[in-house]
Tab-separated table of C-alpha atoms in Angstrom:
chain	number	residue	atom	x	y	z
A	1	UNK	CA	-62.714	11.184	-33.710
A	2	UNK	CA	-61.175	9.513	-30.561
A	3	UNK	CA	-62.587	7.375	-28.436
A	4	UNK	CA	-62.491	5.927	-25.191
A	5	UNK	CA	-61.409	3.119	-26.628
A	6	UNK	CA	-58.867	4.232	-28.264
A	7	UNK	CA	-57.890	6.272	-25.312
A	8	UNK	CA	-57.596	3.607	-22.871
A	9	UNK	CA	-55.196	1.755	-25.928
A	10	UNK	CA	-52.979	4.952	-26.591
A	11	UNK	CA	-52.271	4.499	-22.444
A	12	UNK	CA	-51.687	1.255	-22.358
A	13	UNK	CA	-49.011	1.572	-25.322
A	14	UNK	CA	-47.499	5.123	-24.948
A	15	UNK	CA	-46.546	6.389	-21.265
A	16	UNK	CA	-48.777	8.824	-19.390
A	17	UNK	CA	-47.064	11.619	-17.558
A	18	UNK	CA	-48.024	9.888	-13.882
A	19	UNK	CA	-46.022	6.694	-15.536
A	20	UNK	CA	-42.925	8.966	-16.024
A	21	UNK	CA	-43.252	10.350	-12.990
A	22	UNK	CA	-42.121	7.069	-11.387
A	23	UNK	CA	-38.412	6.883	-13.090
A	24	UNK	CA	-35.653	8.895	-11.799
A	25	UNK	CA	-34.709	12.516	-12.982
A	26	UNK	CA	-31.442	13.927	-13.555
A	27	UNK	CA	-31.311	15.615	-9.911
A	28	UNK	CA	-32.193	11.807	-8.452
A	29	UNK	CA	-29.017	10.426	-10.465
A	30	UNK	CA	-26.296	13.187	-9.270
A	31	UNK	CA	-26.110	11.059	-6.049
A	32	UNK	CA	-24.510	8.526	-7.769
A	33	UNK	CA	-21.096	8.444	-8.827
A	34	UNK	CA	-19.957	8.995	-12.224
A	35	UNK	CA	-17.587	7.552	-14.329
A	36	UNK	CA	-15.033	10.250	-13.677
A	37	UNK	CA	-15.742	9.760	-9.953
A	38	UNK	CA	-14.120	6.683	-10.044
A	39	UNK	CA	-11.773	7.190	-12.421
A	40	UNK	CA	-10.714	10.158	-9.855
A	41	UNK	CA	-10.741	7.564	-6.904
A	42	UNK	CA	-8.719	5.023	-8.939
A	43	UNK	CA	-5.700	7.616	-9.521
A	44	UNK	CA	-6.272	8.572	-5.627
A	45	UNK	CA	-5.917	4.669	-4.669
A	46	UNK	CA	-3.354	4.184	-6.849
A	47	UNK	CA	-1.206	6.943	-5.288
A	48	UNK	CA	-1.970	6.234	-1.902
A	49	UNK	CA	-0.587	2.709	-2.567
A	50	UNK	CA	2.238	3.954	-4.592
A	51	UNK	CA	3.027	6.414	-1.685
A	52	UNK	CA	2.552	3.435	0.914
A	53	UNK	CA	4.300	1.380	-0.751
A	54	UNK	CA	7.488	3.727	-1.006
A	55	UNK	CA	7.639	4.550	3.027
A	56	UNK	CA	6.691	0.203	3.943
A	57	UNK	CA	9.651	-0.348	1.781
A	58	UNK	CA	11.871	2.028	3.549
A	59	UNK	CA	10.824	1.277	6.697
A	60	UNK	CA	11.634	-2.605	6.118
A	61	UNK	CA	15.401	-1.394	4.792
A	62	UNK	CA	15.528	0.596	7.735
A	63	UNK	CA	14.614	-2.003	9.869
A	64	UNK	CA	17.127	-4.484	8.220
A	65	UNK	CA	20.034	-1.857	8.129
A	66	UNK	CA	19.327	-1.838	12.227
A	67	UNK	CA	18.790	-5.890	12.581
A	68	UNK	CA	22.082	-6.016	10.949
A	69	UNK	CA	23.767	-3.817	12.841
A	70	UNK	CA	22.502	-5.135	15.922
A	71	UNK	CA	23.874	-8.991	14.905
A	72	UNK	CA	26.732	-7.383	14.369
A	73	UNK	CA	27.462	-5.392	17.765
A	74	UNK	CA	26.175	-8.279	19.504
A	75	UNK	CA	27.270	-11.388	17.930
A	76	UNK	CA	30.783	-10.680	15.802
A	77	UNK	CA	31.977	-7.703	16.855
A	78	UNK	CA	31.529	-8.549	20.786
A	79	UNK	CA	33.655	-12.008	19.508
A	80	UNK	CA	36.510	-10.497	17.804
A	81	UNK	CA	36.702	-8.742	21.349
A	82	UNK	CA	36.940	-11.558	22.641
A	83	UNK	CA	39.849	-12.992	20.557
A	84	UNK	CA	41.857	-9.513	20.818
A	85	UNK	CA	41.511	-10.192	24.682
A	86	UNK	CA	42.513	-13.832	24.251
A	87	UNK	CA	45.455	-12.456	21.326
A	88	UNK	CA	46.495	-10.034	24.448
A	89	UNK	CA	47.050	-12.384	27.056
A	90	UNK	CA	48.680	-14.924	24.597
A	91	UNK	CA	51.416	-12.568	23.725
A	92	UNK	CA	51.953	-11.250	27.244
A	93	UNK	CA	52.600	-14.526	28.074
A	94	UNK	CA	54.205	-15.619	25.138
A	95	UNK	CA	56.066	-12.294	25.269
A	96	UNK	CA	54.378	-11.403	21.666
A	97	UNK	CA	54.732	-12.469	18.038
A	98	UNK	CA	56.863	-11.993	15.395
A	99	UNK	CA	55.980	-9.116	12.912
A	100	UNK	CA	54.850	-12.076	9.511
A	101	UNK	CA	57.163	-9.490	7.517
A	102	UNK	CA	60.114	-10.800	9.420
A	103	UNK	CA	59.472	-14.556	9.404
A	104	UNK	CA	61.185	-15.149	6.260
């Protein structure tokens, strides 16, 4: 026969149903995410990087295509206009240069 004794032991071991009560169930833990969750998020990251990656590095060759071409117009190109206008007047008042082909 069982006592009160051994009643009050059996609790203090095993877990009564008001103890169990206490932990989370299965509907408490679907707020969390899951593995898979952020395995899913990893892959998403990991594109959106890729994919940001891909139009900052464009951007930056397009940007250095345009620097370029703007050093260019501004600095060489606008000075070899200025030595064809300096060539020009030398050889009006020179009266022009012999053709290199003929100089020998």
């Amino acid at each position: 026969m069982i006592t009160d004794a051994d009643i009050k032991k059996l609790k203090k071991v095993f877990a009564t149903k008001d103890d169990l009560k206490q932990f989370a169930t299965k509907d408490d833990l679907k707020q969390f995410a899951t593995k898979e969750d952020f395995n899913t998020m990893e892959r998403t990251l990991r594109g959106d990087i890729a994919n940001d990656l891909k139009y900052m590095e464009a951007r930056l060759r397009k940007n250095i295509v345009d620097d370029v071409a703007d050093m260019l117009q501004e600095s060489v190109i606008n000075l070899l206009s200025q030595h064809e206008e300096r060539i020009d007047r030398l050889e009006k008042h020179v009266g022009g240069f012999p053709a290199i082909a003929s100089a020998s």
